[in-house]
Amino acid sequence: MRRRPPALLSQVLAVNTLLIVATVFVASVAARLDLKSADGLHQFLVVAAAIFATVLANGIILRRRFKPLERLVETMGRVDLSTPGVRAERQADEPADVERLREAFNGMLDRLEAERAGAAAAVLRAQEEERARIARDLHDEVNQALTAILLRLQASAADAPEDLAAELAETRALAQQAMDELLRLVRELRPTALDDHGLVPALRSQVTEFGRRPGITAELDVDDDLPDLSPDEQLVVYRIAQESLSNVARHADATHVTVSLGRLPGGHVRLRVADDGVGLRSPSPTPGTGLGLAGMRERALLAGGKLDVRTRALDGSGTVVELAL
Ligand SMILES: Nc1ncnc2c1ncn2[C@@H]1O[C@H](COP(=O)(O)OP(=O)(O)OP(=O)(O)O)[C@@H](O)[C@H]1O
Ligand SMILES: [Mg+2]
């Protein structure tokens, strides 16, 4: 491992000490200090004590002058782009150089955050567009083909012998099942209910659909006085609820899930998805394990909201996903 170079403070102190000692040495040579005599020795001790006191005072003063720089470095180390908005604060005793460094650092954070938000927005937009395209293709092409098959089967069954008609009816039921599944997939890919009916009905149909799964019940609680949300914010709420429910189905082993949409003090909207399942295996799932949680965080961030995913009960059971917008 590479050794850390000495701190700037130690380097300045070392140079100062060297200069002081060299100056005193030159001065004592010039003054012809005689160390062999008792007088000379006494003078030498006084000079040595003076050097020691000077270096000490120098150290104390320098440490104070370097303090703002140290605090700034600490703040820089704490900055985390996943919780944006943190900036290095102005310090009372800040020298001009540290002020410039702080301003440059804050400016760099502004640019990084804007770039990150732009990139995340582009990815999410591309994802939504791709979903819409796939949903359209599935709906227009595959659904049409299945409908044609269903109609043909119906026509064939009408003038088929009895035993063949029964088999055709069974095939028709299978085709119908495939079509229902396809339409469900299309609805999941592109929540047209959101465009057509608004957030609450779209959430309601999502939760009702989810509750149809065997072994789990689902309920939706909605406050009456919800503030208005923009179409983008509605999409964020809808997608986060969707991913949370999909996680409940895949990981939670839960018997009940509650989705609630309410108003927080201060006019914020809160979406909460709480299950009674096995809970998160670690207190906060490691970033990068799946795309789901990371995607939810990105969406929340873009809409200026905050996402919190935590275990519900003290015994580690249940999971709560909470979005505040
Ligand atoms: N409701 C939940 N109950 C228990 N564990 C959960 C729940 N939600 C998430 N987790 C845990 O958090 C991890 C990360 O979830 P995330 O949605 O990011 O990834 P994923 O579901 O595994 O994959 P992806 O969503 O990308 O298909 C999961 O693997 C799971 O272990
Ligand atoms: Mg997931």
GROMACS .gro file of C-alpha atoms and ligand atoms in nm:
model
  357
    1MET     CA    1   0.000   0.000   0.000
    2ARG     CA    2   0.121   0.351  -0.083
    3ARG     CA    3   0.226   0.551   0.223
    4ARG     CA    4   0.030   0.868   0.284
    5PRO     CA    5   0.245   1.178   0.238
    6PRO     CA    6   0.275   1.394   0.554
    7ALA     CA    7  -0.003   1.646   0.619
    8LEU     CA    8   0.040   2.001   0.488
    9LEU     CA    9   0.039   2.130   0.848
   10SER     CA   10   0.332   1.900   0.946
   11GLN     CA   11   0.525   2.002   0.634
   12VAL     CA   12   0.485   2.377   0.700
   13LEU     CA   13   0.575   2.325   1.066
   14ALA     CA   14   0.887   2.126   0.971
   15VAL     CA   15   1.002   2.395   0.726
   16ASN     CA   16   0.943   2.669   0.984
   17THR     CA   17   1.134   2.478   1.253
   18LEU     CA   18   1.422   2.424   1.013
   19LEU     CA   19   1.429   2.796   0.926
   20ILE     CA   20   1.420   2.904   1.292
   21VAL     CA   21   1.700   2.664   1.391
   22ALA     CA   22   1.912   2.765   1.090
   23THR     CA   23   1.865   3.136   1.165
   24VAL     CA   24   1.955   3.093   1.530
   25PHE     CA   25   2.255   2.880   1.436
   26VAL     CA   26   2.385   3.141   1.194
   27ALA     CA   27   2.321   3.416   1.452
   28SER     CA   28   2.512   3.229   1.726
   29VAL     CA   29   2.807   3.165   1.491
   30ALA     CA   30   2.809   3.534   1.402
   31ALA     CA   31   2.795   3.628   1.774
   32ARG     CA   32   3.081   3.380   1.842
   33LEU     CA   33   2.889   3.199   2.116
   34ASP     CA   34   3.137   3.004   2.330
   35LEU     CA   35   2.970   2.687   2.461
   36LYS     CA   36   3.270   2.592   2.674
   37SER     CA   37   3.228   2.883   2.914
   38ALA     CA   38   2.949   2.879   3.178
   39ASP     CA   39   2.816   3.208   3.039
   40GLY     CA   40   2.799   3.072   2.685
   41LEU     CA   41   2.620   2.756   2.799
   42HIS     CA   42   2.365   2.966   2.985
   43GLN     CA   43   2.306   3.174   2.672
   44PHE     CA   44   2.271   2.858   2.463
   45LEU     CA   45   2.004   2.716   2.699
   46VAL     CA   46   1.807   3.043   2.682
   47VAL     CA   47   1.825   3.036   2.299
   48ALA     CA   48   1.718   2.667   2.291
   49ALA     CA   49   1.419   2.743   2.518
   50ALA     CA   50   1.329   3.039   2.295
   51ILE     CA   51   1.344   2.813   1.985
   52PHE     CA   52   1.122   2.557   2.156
   53ALA     CA   53   0.866   2.822   2.258
   54THR     CA   54   0.865   2.974   1.907
   55VAL     CA   55   0.810   2.636   1.739
   56LEU     CA   56   0.530   2.555   1.986
   57ALA     CA   57   0.355   2.889   1.929
   58ASN     CA   58   0.402   2.843   1.555
   59GLY     CA   59   0.241   2.498   1.576
   60ILE     CA   60  -0.059   2.626   1.772
   61ILE     CA   61  -0.117   2.919   1.539
   62LEU     CA   62  -0.079   2.706   1.225
   63ARG     CA   63  -0.315   2.440   1.359
   64ARG     CA   64  -0.582   2.706   1.412
   65ARG     CA   65  -0.526   2.849   1.063
   66PHE     CA   66  -0.552   2.501   0.907
   67LYS     CA   67  -0.868   2.405   1.099
   68PRO     CA   68  -1.114   2.540   0.835
   69LEU     CA   69  -0.932   2.339   0.567
   70GLU     CA   70  -0.956   2.023   0.776
   71ARG     CA   71  -1.327   2.079   0.836
   72LEU     CA   72  -1.382   2.132   0.463
   73VAL     CA   73  -1.202   1.805   0.382
   74GLU     CA   74  -1.422   1.625   0.637
   75THR     CA   75  -1.736   1.766   0.474
   76MET     CA   76  -1.610   1.663   0.130
   77GLY     CA   77  -1.562   1.309   0.257
   78ARG     CA   78  -1.920   1.294   0.385
   79VAL     CA   79  -2.091   1.407   0.064
   80ASP     CA   80  -2.302   1.133  -0.095
   81LEU     CA   81  -2.464   1.198  -0.432
   82SER     CA   82  -2.757   0.972  -0.351
   83THR     CA   83  -2.872   1.229  -0.095
   84PRO     CA   84  -2.837   1.548  -0.296
   85GLY     CA   85  -2.848   1.901  -0.164
   86VAL     CA   86  -2.564   1.864   0.090
   87ARG     CA   87  -2.316   2.151   0.053
   88ALA     CA   88  -2.005   2.265   0.239
   89GLU     CA   89  -2.114   2.550   0.470
   90ARG     CA   90  -1.926   2.876   0.511
   91GLN     CA   91  -1.710   2.880   0.824
   92ALA     CA   92  -1.662   3.182   1.049
   93ASP     CA   93  -1.281   3.185   1.038
   94GLU     CA   94  -1.248   3.084   0.676
   95PRO     CA   95  -0.943   3.223   0.489
   96ALA     CA   96  -0.979   3.329   0.124
   97ASP     CA   97  -0.813   3.016  -0.018
   98VAL     CA   98  -1.042   2.783   0.173
   99GLU     CA   99  -1.339   2.994   0.065
  100ARG     CA  100  -1.237   2.952  -0.299
  101LEU     CA  101  -1.188   2.580  -0.252
  102ARG     CA  102  -1.531   2.550  -0.088
  103GLU     CA  103  -1.699   2.746  -0.366
  104ALA     CA  104  -1.527   2.536  -0.633
  105PHE     CA  105  -1.632   2.218  -0.455
  106ASN     CA  106  -1.995   2.332  -0.419
  107GLY     CA  107  -1.998   2.434  -0.787
  108MET     CA  108  -1.869   2.091  -0.883
  109LEU     CA  109  -2.146   1.929  -0.674
  110ASP     CA  110  -2.407   2.145  -0.852
  111ARG     CA  111  -2.280   2.028  -1.189
  112LEU     CA  112  -2.254   1.662  -1.085
  113GLU     CA  113  -2.605   1.659  -0.939
  114ALA     CA  114  -2.753   1.826  -1.247
  115GLU     CA  115  -2.572   1.580  -1.474
  116ARG     CA  116  -2.676   1.282  -1.267
  117ALA     CA  117  -3.040   1.393  -1.256
  118GLY     CA  118  -3.033   1.451  -1.633
  119ALA     CA  119  -2.886   1.107  -1.701
  120ALA     CA  120  -3.131   0.934  -1.466
  121ALA     CA  121  -3.424   1.121  -1.621
  122ALA     CA  122  -3.312   1.015  -1.969
  123VAL     CA  123  -3.280   0.650  -1.863
  124LEU     CA  124  -3.623   0.649  -1.700
  125ARG     CA  125  -3.781   0.827  -1.997
  126ALA     CA  126  -3.624   0.575  -2.236
  127GLN     CA  127  -3.749   0.293  -2.015
  128GLU     CA  128  -4.105   0.430  -2.019
  129GLU     CA  129  -4.094   0.479  -2.396
  130GLU     CA  130  -3.966   0.126  -2.451
  131ARG     CA  131  -4.237  -0.014  -2.226
  132ALA     CA  132  -4.501   0.180  -2.414
  133ARG     CA  133  -4.365   0.051  -2.747
  134ILE     CA  134  -4.362  -0.312  -2.632
  135ALA     CA  135  -4.712  -0.274  -2.487
  136ARG     CA  136  -4.836  -0.130  -2.818
  137ASP     CA  137  -4.676  -0.411  -3.019
  138LEU     CA  138  -4.813  -0.678  -2.788
  139HIS     CA  139  -5.156  -0.523  -2.797
  140ASP     CA  140  -5.169  -0.460  -3.170
  141GLU     CA  141  -4.988  -0.765  -3.308
  142VAL     CA  142  -5.011  -1.053  -3.064
  143ASN     CA  143  -5.353  -0.964  -2.934
  144GLN     CA  144  -5.490  -0.940  -3.289
  145ALA     CA  145  -5.343  -1.278  -3.375
  146LEU     CA  146  -5.493  -1.437  -3.064
  147THR     CA  147  -5.831  -1.283  -3.139
  148ALA     CA  148  -5.818  -1.428  -3.493
  149ILE     CA  149  -5.732  -1.773  -3.349
  150LEU     CA  150  -6.022  -1.750  -3.105
  151LEU     CA  151  -6.267  -1.660  -3.383
  152ARG     CA  152  -6.145  -1.944  -3.605
  153LEU     CA  153  -6.171  -2.193  -3.323
  154GLN     CA  154  -6.524  -2.075  -3.258
  155ALA     CA  155  -6.618  -2.119  -3.626
  156SER     CA  156  -6.455  -2.464  -3.646
  157ALA     CA  157  -6.626  -2.577  -3.327
  158ALA     CA  158  -6.966  -2.477  -3.468
  159ASP     CA  159  -6.962  -2.747  -3.739
  160ALA     CA  160  -6.726  -3.004  -3.586
  161PRO     CA  161  -6.830  -3.351  -3.462
  162GLU     CA  162  -6.908  -3.366  -3.090
  163ASP     CA  163  -6.580  -3.513  -2.959
  164LEU     CA  164  -6.372  -3.271  -3.164
  165ALA     CA  165  -6.590  -2.978  -3.055
  166ALA     CA  166  -6.508  -3.053  -2.690
  167GLU     CA  167  -6.138  -3.049  -2.768
  168LEU     CA  168  -6.175  -2.726  -2.966
  169ALA     CA  169  -6.357  -2.568  -2.672
  170GLU     CA  170  -6.066  -2.659  -2.446
  171THR     CA  171  -5.816  -2.511  -2.692
  172ARG     CA  172  -6.030  -2.199  -2.704
  173ALA     CA  173  -6.022  -2.170  -2.325
  174LEU     CA  174  -5.642  -2.193  -2.336
  175ALA     CA  175  -5.621  -1.923  -2.603
  176GLN     CA  176  -5.856  -1.704  -2.397
  177GLN     CA  177  -5.630  -1.754  -2.094
  178ALA     CA  178  -5.325  -1.654  -2.297
  179MET     CA  179  -5.508  -1.344  -2.413
  180ASP     CA  180  -5.606  -1.242  -2.059
  181GLU     CA  181  -5.247  -1.289  -1.946
  182LEU     CA  182  -5.125  -1.084  -2.241
  183LEU     CA  183  -5.365  -0.800  -2.163
  184ARG     CA  184  -5.254  -0.804  -1.799
  185LEU     CA  185  -4.894  -0.774  -1.915
  186VAL     CA  186  -4.986  -0.485  -2.145
  187ARG     CA  187  -5.157  -0.304  -1.856
  188GLU     CA  188  -4.851  -0.354  -1.638
  189LEU     CA  189  -4.618  -0.227  -1.908
  190ARG     CA  190  -4.819   0.081  -1.986
  191PRO     CA  191  -5.060   0.196  -1.717
  192THR     CA  192  -5.328   0.339  -1.948
  193ALA     CA  193  -5.560   0.348  -1.646
  194LEU     CA  194  -5.333   0.624  -1.518
  195ASP     CA  195  -5.386   0.839  -1.828
  196ASP     CA  196  -5.755   0.753  -1.857
  197HIS     CA  197  -5.879   0.754  -1.498
  198GLY     CA  198  -5.608   0.909  -1.280
  199LEU     CA  199  -5.384   0.781  -1.002
  200VAL     CA  200  -5.629   0.650  -0.744
  201PRO     CA  201  -5.836   0.428  -0.979
  202ALA     CA  202  -5.514   0.304  -1.142
  203LEU     CA  203  -5.370   0.214  -0.800
  204ARG     CA  204  -5.698   0.054  -0.700
  205SER     CA  205  -5.699  -0.174  -1.003
  206GLN     CA  206  -5.332  -0.259  -0.943
  207VAL     CA  207  -5.398  -0.350  -0.579
  208THR     CA  208  -5.716  -0.546  -0.664
  209GLU     CA  209  -5.528  -0.740  -0.929
  210PHE     CA  210  -5.248  -0.810  -0.680
  211GLY     CA  211  -5.495  -0.936  -0.417
  212ARG     CA  212  -5.617  -1.198  -0.662
  213ARG     CA  213  -5.296  -1.392  -0.615
  214PRO     CA  214  -5.339  -1.701  -0.402
  215GLY     CA  215  -5.228  -1.674  -0.037
  216ILE     CA  216  -5.219  -1.296  -0.008
  217THR     CA  217  -5.473  -1.021   0.054
  218ALA     CA  218  -5.421  -0.661  -0.044
  219GLU     CA  219  -5.595  -0.340   0.057
  220LEU     CA  220  -5.574   0.021  -0.050
  221ASP     CA  221  -5.625   0.316   0.189
  222VAL     CA  222  -5.662   0.659   0.035
  223ASP     CA  223  -5.700   0.990   0.222
  224ASP     CA  224  -5.981   1.214   0.099
  225ASP     CA  225  -5.789   1.541   0.072
  226LEU     CA  226  -5.499   1.438  -0.151
  227PRO     CA  227  -5.316   1.730  -0.311
  228ASP     CA  228  -5.298   1.738  -0.691
  229LEU     CA  229  -5.002   1.561  -0.846
  230SER     CA  230  -4.850   1.628  -1.187
  231PRO     CA  231  -4.865   1.344  -1.446
  232ASP     CA  232  -4.493   1.273  -1.384
  233GLU     CA  233  -4.544   1.253  -1.009
  234GLN     CA  234  -4.844   1.023  -1.058
  235LEU     CA  235  -4.629   0.796  -1.272
  236VAL     CA  236  -4.360   0.792  -1.000
  237VAL     CA  237  -4.615   0.692  -0.735
  238TYR     CA  238  -4.766   0.429  -0.963
  239ARG     CA  239  -4.432   0.273  -1.061
  240ILE     CA  240  -4.302   0.268  -0.704
  241ALA     CA  241  -4.621   0.096  -0.587
  242GLN     CA  242  -4.585  -0.149  -0.875
  243GLU     CA  243  -4.222  -0.237  -0.799
  244SER     CA  244  -4.295  -0.261  -0.423
  245LEU     CA  245  -4.583  -0.502  -0.487
  246SER     CA  246  -4.370  -0.705  -0.725
  247ASN     CA  247  -4.102  -0.728  -0.451
  248VAL     CA  248  -4.366  -0.836  -0.199
  249ALA     CA  249  -4.473  -1.114  -0.437
  250ARG     CA  250  -4.117  -1.225  -0.509
  251HIS     CA  251  -3.935  -1.188  -0.178
  252ALA     CA  252  -4.167  -1.124   0.117
  253ASP     CA  253  -4.365  -1.447   0.160
  254ALA     CA  254  -4.638  -1.222   0.308
  255THR     CA  255  -5.007  -1.289   0.373
  256HIS     CA  256  -5.122  -0.927   0.372
  257VAL     CA  257  -5.010  -0.603   0.215
  258THR     CA  258  -5.147  -0.254   0.269
  259VAL     CA  259  -5.096   0.025   0.019
  260SER     CA  260  -5.183   0.368   0.154
  261LEU     CA  261  -5.180   0.704  -0.014
  262GLY     CA  262  -5.213   0.999   0.217
  263ARG     CA  263  -5.129   1.356   0.289
  264LEU     CA  264  -4.843   1.448   0.517
  265PRO     CA  265  -4.832   1.770   0.718
  266GLY     CA  266  -4.690   2.039   0.487
  267GLY     CA  267  -4.887   1.920   0.185
  268HIS     CA  268  -4.660   1.632   0.090
  269VAL     CA  269  -4.802   1.312  -0.049
  270ARG     CA  270  -4.704   0.986   0.110
  271LEU     CA  271  -4.722   0.644  -0.049
  272ARG     CA  272  -4.669   0.355   0.186
  273VAL     CA  273  -4.654  -0.015   0.098
  274ALA     CA  274  -4.635  -0.235   0.407
  275ASP     CA  275  -4.627  -0.614   0.414
  276ASP     CA  276  -4.619  -0.872   0.694
  277GLY     CA  277  -4.359  -1.095   0.533
  278VAL     CA  278  -4.009  -1.211   0.622
  279GLY     CA  279  -3.861  -0.859   0.617
  280LEU     CA  280  -3.539  -0.741   0.462
  281ARG     CA  281  -3.247  -0.971   0.514
  282SER     CA  282  -3.014  -0.679   0.585
  283PRO     CA  283  -3.127  -0.353   0.752
  284SER     CA  284  -3.086  -0.167   0.426
  285PRO     CA  285  -3.059  -0.378   0.112
  286THR     CA  286  -2.721  -0.333  -0.048
  287PRO     CA  287  -2.729  -0.102  -0.346
  288GLY     CA  288  -2.668  -0.289  -0.666
  289THR     CA  289  -2.831  -0.619  -0.562
  290GLY     CA  290  -3.131  -0.555  -0.784
  291LEU     CA  291  -3.250  -0.281  -1.012
  292GLY     CA  292  -3.586  -0.246  -0.842
  293LEU     CA  293  -3.490  -0.050  -0.531
  294ALA     CA  294  -3.229   0.154  -0.718
  295GLY     CA  295  -3.488   0.245  -0.982
  296MET     CA  296  -3.739   0.344  -0.715
  297ARG     CA  297  -3.480   0.569  -0.547
  298GLU     CA  298  -3.392   0.731  -0.881
  299ARG     CA  299  -3.757   0.798  -0.960
  300ALA     CA  300  -3.821   0.942  -0.614
  301LEU     CA  301  -3.514   1.165  -0.642
  302LEU     CA  302  -3.616   1.295  -0.984
  303ALA     CA  303  -3.958   1.391  -0.859
  304GLY     CA  304  -3.793   1.574  -0.567
  305GLY     CA  305  -3.913   1.308  -0.325
  306LYS     CA  306  -3.757   1.078  -0.071
  307LEU     CA  307  -3.775   0.701  -0.050
  308ASP     CA  308  -3.731   0.500   0.265
  309VAL     CA  309  -3.721   0.119   0.271
  310ARG     CA  310  -3.704  -0.044   0.610
  311THR     CA  311  -3.803  -0.339   0.820
  312ARG     CA  312  -4.141  -0.292   0.983
  313ALA     CA  313  -4.126  -0.466   1.320
  314LEU     CA  314  -3.854  -0.491   1.584
  315ASP     CA  315  -3.835  -0.870   1.541
  316GLY     CA  316  -3.725  -0.810   1.180
  317SER     CA  317  -4.051  -0.909   1.014
  318GLY     CA  318  -4.237  -0.714   0.748
  319THR     CA  319  -4.113  -0.447   0.511
  320VAL     CA  320  -4.227  -0.088   0.462
  321VAL     CA  321  -4.157   0.117   0.153
  322GLU     CA  322  -4.237   0.483   0.204
  323LEU     CA  323  -4.228   0.758  -0.054
  324ALA     CA  324  -4.275   1.123   0.039
  325LEU     CA  325  -4.330   1.363  -0.250
  326LIG     N1  326  -4.094  -0.666   0.048
  326LIG     C1  327  -3.975  -0.726   0.065
  326LIG     N2  328  -3.962  -0.828   0.156
  326LIG     C2  329  -3.842  -0.890   0.172
  326LIG     N3  330  -3.729  -0.858   0.105
  326LIG     C3  331  -3.735  -0.759   0.014
  326LIG     C4  332  -3.859  -0.688  -0.011
  326LIG     N4  333  -3.833  -0.593  -0.104
  326LIG     C5  334  -3.703  -0.606  -0.137
  326LIG     N5  335  -3.644  -0.706  -0.067
  326LIG     C6  336  -3.501  -0.745  -0.073
  326LIG     O1  337  -3.427  -0.640  -0.133
  326LIG     C7  338  -3.354  -0.690  -0.243
  326LIG     C8  339  -3.344  -0.585  -0.352
  326LIG     O2  340  -3.469  -0.562  -0.414
  326LIG     P1  341  -3.475  -0.509  -0.564
  326LIG     O3  342  -3.616  -0.483  -0.602
  326LIG     O4  343  -3.380  -0.395  -0.575
  326LIG     O5  344  -3.412  -0.628  -0.648
  326LIG     P2  345  -3.481  -0.761  -0.699
  326LIG     O6  346  -3.629  -0.758  -0.674
  326LIG     O7  347  -3.405  -0.876  -0.640
  326LIG     O8  348  -3.451  -0.755  -0.855
  326LIG     P3  349  -3.526  -0.663  -0.965
  326LIG     O9  350  -3.625  -0.576  -0.894
  326LIG    O10  351  -3.414  -0.585  -1.027
  326LIG    O11  352  -3.588  -0.756  -1.061
  326LIG     C9  353  -3.428  -0.815  -0.286
  326LIG    O12  354  -3.344  -0.907  -0.350
  326LIG    C10  355  -3.481  -0.869  -0.155
  326LIG    O13  356  -3.386  -0.949  -0.091
  327MG      MG  357  -3.753  -0.598  -0.733
   0.00000   0.00000   0.00000
